[in-house]
CSV table of C-alpha atoms in Angstrom, one decimal:
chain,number,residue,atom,x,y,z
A,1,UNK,CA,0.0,0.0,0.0
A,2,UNK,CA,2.3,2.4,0.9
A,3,UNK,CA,4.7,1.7,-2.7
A,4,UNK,CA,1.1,2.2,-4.4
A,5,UNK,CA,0.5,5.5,-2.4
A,6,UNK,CA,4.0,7.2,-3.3
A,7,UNK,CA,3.9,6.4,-6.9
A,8,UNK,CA,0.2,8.0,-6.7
A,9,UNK,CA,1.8,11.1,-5.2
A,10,UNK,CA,4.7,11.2,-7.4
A,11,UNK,CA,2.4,10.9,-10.2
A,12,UNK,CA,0.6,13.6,-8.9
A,13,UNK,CA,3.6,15.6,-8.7
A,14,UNK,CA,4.6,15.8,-12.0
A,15,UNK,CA,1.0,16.5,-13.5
A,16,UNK,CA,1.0,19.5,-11.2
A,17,UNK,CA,4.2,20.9,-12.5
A,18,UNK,CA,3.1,20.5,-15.8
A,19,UNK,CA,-0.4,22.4,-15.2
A,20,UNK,CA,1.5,25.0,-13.5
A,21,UNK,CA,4.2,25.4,-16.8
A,22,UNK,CA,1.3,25.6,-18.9
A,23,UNK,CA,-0.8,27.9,-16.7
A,24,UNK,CA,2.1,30.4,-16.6
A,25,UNK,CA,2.7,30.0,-20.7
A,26,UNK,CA,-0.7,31.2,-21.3
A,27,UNK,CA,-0.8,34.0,-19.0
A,28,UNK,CA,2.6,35.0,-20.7
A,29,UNK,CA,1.4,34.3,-24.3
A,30,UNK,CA,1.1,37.5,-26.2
A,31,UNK,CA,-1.1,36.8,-28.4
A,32,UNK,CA,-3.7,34.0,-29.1
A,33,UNK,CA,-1.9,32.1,-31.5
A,34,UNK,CA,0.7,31.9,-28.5
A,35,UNK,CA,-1.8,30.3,-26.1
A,36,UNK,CA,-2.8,27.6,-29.1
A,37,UNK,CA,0.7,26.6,-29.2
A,38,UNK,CA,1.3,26.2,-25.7
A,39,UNK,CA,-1.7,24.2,-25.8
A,40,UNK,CA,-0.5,21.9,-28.7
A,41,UNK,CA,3.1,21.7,-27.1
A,42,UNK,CA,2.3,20.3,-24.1
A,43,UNK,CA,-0.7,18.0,-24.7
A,44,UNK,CA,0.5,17.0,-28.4
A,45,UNK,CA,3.3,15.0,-27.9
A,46,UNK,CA,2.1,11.9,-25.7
A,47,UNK,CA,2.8,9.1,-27.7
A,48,UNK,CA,-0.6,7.2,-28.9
A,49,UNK,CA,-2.0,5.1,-26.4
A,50,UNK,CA,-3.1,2.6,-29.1
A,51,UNK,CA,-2.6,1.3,-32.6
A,52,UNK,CA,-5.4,3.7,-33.7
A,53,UNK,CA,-6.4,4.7,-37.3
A,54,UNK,CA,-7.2,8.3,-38.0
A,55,UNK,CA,-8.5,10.1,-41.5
A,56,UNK,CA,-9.0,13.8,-41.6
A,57,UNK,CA,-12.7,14.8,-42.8
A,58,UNK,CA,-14.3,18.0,-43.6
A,59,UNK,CA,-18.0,19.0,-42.2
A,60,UNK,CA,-19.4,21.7,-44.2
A,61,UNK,CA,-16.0,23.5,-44.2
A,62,UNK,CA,-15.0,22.6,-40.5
A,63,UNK,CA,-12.2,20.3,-40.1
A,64,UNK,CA,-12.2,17.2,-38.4
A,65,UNK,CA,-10.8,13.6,-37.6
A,66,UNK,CA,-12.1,10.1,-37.1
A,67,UNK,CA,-9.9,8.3,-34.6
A,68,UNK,CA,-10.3,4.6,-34.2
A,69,UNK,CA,-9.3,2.0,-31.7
A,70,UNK,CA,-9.0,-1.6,-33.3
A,71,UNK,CA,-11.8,-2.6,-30.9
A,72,UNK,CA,-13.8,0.1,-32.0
A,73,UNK,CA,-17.4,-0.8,-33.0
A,74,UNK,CA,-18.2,1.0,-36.5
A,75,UNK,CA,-21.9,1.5,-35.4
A,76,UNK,CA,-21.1,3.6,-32.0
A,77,UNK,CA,-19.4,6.7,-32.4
A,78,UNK,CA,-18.7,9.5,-30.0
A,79,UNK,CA,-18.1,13.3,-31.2
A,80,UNK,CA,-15.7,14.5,-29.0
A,81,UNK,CA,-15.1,18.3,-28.3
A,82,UNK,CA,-12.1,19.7,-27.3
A,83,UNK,CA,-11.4,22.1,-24.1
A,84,UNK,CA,-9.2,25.0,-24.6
A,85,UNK,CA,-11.5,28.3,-23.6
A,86,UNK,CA,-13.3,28.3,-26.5
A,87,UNK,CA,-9.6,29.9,-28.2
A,88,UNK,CA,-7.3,27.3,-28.2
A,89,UNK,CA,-7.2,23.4,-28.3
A,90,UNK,CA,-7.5,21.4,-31.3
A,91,UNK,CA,-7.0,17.8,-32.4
A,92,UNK,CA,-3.3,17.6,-31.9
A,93,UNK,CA,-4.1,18.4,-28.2
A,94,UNK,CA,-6.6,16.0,-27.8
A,95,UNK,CA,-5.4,13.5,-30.4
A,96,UNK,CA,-3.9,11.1,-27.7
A,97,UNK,CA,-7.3,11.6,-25.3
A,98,UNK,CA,-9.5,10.3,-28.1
A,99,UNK,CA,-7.3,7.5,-28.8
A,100,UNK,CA,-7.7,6.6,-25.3
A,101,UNK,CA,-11.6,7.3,-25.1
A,102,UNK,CA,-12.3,5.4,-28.4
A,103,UNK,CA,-10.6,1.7,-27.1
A,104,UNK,CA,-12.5,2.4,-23.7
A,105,UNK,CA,-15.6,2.6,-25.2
A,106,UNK,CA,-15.2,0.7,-28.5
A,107,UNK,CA,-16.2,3.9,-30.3
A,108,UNK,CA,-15.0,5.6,-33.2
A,109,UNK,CA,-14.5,8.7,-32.0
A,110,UNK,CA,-14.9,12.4,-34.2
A,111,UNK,CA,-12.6,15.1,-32.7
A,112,UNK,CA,-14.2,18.7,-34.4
A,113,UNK,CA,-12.0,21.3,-34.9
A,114,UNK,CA,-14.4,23.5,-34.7
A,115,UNK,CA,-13.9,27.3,-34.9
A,116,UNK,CA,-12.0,29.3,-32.3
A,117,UNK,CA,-12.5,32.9,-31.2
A,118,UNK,CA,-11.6,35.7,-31.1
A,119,UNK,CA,-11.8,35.2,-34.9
A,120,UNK,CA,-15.0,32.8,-34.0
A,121,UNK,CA,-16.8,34.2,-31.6
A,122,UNK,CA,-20.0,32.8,-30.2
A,123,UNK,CA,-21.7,31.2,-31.2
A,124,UNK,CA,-20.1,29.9,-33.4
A,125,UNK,CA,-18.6,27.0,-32.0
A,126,UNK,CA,-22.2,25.4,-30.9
A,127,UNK,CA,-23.5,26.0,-34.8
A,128,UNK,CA,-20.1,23.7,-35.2
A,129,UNK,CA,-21.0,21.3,-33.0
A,130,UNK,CA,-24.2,21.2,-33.8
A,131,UNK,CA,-23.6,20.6,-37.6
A,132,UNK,CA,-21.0,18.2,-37.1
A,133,UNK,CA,-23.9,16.4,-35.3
A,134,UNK,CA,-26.4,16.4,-38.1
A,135,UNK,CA,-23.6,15.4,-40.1
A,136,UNK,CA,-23.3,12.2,-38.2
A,137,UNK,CA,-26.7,11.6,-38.6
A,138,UNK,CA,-27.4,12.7,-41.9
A,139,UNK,CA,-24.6,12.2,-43.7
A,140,UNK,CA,-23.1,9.0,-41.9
A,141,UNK,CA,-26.0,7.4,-41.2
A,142,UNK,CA,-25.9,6.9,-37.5
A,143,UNK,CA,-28.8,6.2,-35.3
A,144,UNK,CA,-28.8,8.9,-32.4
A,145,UNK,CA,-29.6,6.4,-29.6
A,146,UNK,CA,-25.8,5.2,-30.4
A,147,UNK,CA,-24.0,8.7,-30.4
A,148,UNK,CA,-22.6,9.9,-27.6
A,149,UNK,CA,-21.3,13.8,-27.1
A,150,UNK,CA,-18.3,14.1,-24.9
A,151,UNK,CA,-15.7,17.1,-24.1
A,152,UNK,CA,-13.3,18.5,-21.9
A,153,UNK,CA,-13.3,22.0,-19.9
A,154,UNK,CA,-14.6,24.4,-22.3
A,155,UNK,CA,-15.5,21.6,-24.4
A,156,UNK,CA,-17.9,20.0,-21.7
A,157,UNK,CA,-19.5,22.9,-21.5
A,158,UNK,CA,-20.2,22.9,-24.9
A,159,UNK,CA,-21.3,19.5,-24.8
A,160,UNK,CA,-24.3,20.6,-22.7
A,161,UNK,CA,-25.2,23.7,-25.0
A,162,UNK,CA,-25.1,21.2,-28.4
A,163,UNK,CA,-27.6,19.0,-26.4
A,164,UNK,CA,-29.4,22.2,-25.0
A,165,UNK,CA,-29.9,23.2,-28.9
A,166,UNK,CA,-30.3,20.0,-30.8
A,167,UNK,CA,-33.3,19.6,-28.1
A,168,UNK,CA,-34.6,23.6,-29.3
A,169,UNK,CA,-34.3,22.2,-33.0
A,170,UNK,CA,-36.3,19.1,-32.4
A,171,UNK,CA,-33.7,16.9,-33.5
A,172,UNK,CA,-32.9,13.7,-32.1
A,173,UNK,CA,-31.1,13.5,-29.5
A,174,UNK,CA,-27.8,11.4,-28.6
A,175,UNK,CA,-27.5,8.1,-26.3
A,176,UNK,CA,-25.8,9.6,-23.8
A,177,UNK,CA,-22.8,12.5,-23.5
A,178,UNK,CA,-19.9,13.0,-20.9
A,179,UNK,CA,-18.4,16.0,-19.3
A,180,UNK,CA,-14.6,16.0,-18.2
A,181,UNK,CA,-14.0,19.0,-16.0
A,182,UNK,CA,-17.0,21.2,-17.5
A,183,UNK,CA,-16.8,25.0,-17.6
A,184,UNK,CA,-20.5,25.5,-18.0
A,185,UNK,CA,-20.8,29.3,-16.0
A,186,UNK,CA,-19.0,32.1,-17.8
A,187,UNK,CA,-20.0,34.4,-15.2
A,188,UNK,CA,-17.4,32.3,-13.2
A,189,UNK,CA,-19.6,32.8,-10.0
A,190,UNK,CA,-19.0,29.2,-8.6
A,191,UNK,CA,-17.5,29.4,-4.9
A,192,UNK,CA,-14.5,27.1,-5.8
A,193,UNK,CA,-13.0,29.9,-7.8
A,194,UNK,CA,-11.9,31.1,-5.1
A,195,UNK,CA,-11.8,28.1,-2.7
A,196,UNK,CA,-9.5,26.3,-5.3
A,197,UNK,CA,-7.6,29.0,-6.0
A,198,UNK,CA,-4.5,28.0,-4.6
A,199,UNK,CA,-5.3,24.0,-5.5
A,200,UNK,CA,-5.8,24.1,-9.2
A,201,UNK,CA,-2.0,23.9,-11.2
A,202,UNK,CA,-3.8,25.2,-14.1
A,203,UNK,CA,-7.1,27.3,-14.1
A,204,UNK,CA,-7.2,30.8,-12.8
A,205,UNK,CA,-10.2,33.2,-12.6
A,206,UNK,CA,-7.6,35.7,-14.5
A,207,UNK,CA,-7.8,32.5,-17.1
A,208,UNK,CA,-11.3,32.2,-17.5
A,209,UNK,CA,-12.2,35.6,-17.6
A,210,UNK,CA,-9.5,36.1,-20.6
A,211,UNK,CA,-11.2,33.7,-22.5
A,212,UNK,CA,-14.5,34.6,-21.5
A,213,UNK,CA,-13.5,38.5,-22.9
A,214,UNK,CA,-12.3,36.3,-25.9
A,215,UNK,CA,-15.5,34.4,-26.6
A,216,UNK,CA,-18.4,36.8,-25.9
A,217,UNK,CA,-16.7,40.0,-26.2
A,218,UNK,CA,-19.6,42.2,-24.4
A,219,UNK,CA,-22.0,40.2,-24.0
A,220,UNK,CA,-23.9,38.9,-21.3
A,221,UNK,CA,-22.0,36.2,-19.6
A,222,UNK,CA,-25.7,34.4,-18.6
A,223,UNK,CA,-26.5,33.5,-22.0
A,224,UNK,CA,-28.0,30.0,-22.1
A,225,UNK,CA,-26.0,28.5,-25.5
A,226,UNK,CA,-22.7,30.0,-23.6
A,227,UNK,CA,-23.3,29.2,-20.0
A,228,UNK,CA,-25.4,25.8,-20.2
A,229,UNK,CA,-25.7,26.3,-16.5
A,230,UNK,CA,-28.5,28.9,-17.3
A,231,UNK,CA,-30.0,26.7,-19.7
A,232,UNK,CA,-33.0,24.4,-19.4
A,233,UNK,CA,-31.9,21.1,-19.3
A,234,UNK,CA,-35.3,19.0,-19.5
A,235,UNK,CA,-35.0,16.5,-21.6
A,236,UNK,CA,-31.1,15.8,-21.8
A,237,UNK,CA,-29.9,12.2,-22.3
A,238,UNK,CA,-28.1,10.7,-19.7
A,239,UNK,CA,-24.9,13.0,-18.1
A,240,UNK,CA,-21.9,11.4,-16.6
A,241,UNK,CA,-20.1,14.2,-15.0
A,242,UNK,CA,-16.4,14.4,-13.6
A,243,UNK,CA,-14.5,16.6,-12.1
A,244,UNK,CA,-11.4,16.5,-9.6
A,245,UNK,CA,-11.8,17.5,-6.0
A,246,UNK,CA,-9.2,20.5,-6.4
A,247,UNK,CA,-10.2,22.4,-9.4
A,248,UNK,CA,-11.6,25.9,-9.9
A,249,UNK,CA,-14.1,24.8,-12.2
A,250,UNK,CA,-16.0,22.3,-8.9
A,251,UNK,CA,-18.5,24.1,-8.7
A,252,UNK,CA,-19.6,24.5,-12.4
A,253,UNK,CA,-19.5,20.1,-12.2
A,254,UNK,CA,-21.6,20.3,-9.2
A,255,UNK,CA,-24.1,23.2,-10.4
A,256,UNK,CA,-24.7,21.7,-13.6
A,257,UNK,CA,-25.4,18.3,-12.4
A,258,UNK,CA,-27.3,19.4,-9.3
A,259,UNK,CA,-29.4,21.5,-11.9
A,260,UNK,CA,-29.7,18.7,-14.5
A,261,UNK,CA,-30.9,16.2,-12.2
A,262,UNK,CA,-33.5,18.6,-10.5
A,263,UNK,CA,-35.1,18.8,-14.5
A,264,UNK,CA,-35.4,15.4,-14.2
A,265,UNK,CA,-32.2,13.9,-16.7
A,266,UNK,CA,-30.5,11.3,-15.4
A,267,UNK,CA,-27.0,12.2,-13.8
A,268,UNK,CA,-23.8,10.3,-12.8
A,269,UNK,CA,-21.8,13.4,-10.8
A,270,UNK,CA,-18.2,11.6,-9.9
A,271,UNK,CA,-15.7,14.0,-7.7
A,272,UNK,CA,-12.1,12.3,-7.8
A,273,UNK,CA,-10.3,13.3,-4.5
A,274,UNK,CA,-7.0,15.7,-5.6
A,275,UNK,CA,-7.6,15.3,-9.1
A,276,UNK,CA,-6.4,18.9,-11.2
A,277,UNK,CA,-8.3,20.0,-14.2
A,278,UNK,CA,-8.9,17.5,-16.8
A,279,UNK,CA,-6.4,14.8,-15.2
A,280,UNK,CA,-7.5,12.7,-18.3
A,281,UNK,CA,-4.4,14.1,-20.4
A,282,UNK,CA,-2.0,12.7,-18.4
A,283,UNK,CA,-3.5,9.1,-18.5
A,284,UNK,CA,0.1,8.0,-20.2
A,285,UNK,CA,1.5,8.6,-17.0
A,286,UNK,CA,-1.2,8.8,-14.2
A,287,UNK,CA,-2.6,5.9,-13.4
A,288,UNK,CA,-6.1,7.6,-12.0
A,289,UNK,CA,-6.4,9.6,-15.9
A,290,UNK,CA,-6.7,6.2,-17.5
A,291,UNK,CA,-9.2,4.8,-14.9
A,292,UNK,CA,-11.7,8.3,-15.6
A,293,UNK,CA,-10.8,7.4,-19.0
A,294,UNK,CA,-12.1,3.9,-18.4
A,295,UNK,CA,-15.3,5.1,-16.6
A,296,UNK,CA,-16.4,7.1,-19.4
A,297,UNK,CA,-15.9,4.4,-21.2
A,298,UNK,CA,-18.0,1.9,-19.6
A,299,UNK,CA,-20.4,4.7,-19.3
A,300,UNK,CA,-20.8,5.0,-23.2
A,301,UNK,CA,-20.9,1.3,-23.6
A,302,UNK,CA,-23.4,0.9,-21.7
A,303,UNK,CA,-25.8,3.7,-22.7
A,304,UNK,CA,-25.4,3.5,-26.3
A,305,UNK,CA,-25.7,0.1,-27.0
A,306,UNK,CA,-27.2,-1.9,-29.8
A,307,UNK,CA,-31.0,-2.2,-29.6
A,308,UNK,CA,-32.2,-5.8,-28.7
């Protein structure tokens, strides 16, 4: 027990010193193009996690990739969206998490590149999302009931707001989606913002509110598509949420879930004790980032399976 429990804190170690490099590179970066690279530099060269295929596709002009596991079954898929603030991130940063995500739930998996402000404001990004959706559906020919939505930080967020507006539409909605470390308040008036201050390596108030100047510009921080924790969230498949005990962005996990269970969806809200913002990306070398990994995918498995 007690070899077990120093290699845990050793492992926790060095994922803290890396959220705190990157932390400081983007509050350095001089420009948003500085932060994308930071983001790329450190999460882009993990080696793959499995003998996965990958082929680039295009969605109406958005760029995107389907990553496969061998186990992968060609009739489940999962569109994943990337965290980064709604600037920065992209499918070289997440490239490694999707391989991981697609053996655990024998999913292909679509990583959407989709458009990044400043340049991109909102809402862009959930008109991205939301098209890469239909896409699936339309132009790939899946059933819904064996999609599942599923994104990291800014990305989980936006995994709420796609289901919050494929519901609006009418369309049909996915299996089942999954929230690693959601940012869902851009008013960033959770309580662990300050509470976690000092605990989280990488996220910041100063962060968030950068971003938040980056994505909305003016506008009001409370609207529903950009802060799903506003939104009405009747009628939402099924939510696994996770979020580590020490991270800024607690609250936002707690809120949404707390708030998506009272509307009557189904909710699966796991807290991992000491766990920093979306420990997932360090799976390759933290043993508790490939067991959340796992959970999600058990999660999908389960919810998205073939009807009887």
């Amino acid at each position: 027990m007690a070899a077990s429990t120093t290699s845990d804190d050793l492992q926790l170690k060095q994922m803290i010193e890396r959220l705190r490099e990157l932390g400081q590179d983007c509050l350095r970066a001089q420009s948003t193009g500085e932060v994308r690279a930071a983001l790329d530099r450190h999460f882009g060269a993990f080696p793959s996690a499995a003998l996965v295929t990958s082929e680039a596709v295009d969605i109406a002009g958005v760029g995107a990739e389907w990553i496969q596991a061998p186990n992968a079954d060609h009739y489940r898929t999962i569109l994943y969206l990337h965290g980064g603030g709604y600037a920065g991130g992209s499918i070289a940063s997440h490239r490694e998490l999707a391989a991981r995500l697609s053996k655990a739930a024998a999913a292909r998996c679509l990583v959407l590149d989709y458009r990044l402000a400043p340049e991109n404001p909102f809402p862009a990004a959930v008109d991205d999302a939301t098209a890469a959706y239909q896409w699936l559906l339309l132009d790939q020919k899946y059933q819904p009931t064996r999609i599942a939505i599923a994104g990291d930080s800014a990305g989980g967020g936006l995994t709420i707001a796609t289901l919050v507006n494929l519901r609006d539409k009418q369309l049909p909605l996915p299996g089942a989606a999954a929230c690693i470390s959601p940012w869902v308040d851009l008013a960033v008036s959770g309580a662990s913002a300050l509470t976690n201050a000092e605990r989280d390596a990488l996220v910041s108030r100063d962060i968030l509110q950068m971003f938040v100047k980056m994505y909305l510009g003016d506008r009001d921080p409370r609207i529903p598509l950009a802060s799903p924790l506003y939104a009405d969230l009747r009628g939402l498949p099924p939510l696994l949420i996770q979020v580590g005990s020490s991270e800024v962005l607690l609250d936002d996990a707690k809120q949404i879930g707390e708030r998506a269970q009272a509307a009557g969806v189904s909710v699966e809200l796991e807290v991992w004790p000491n766990m920093q913002h979306v420990w997932h990306w360090f799976a390759p070398t933290l043993d508790k980032g490939q067991q959340a990994i796992e959970q999600i995918g058990g999660f999908i498995r389960q919810r998205t399976q073939a009807p009887a």
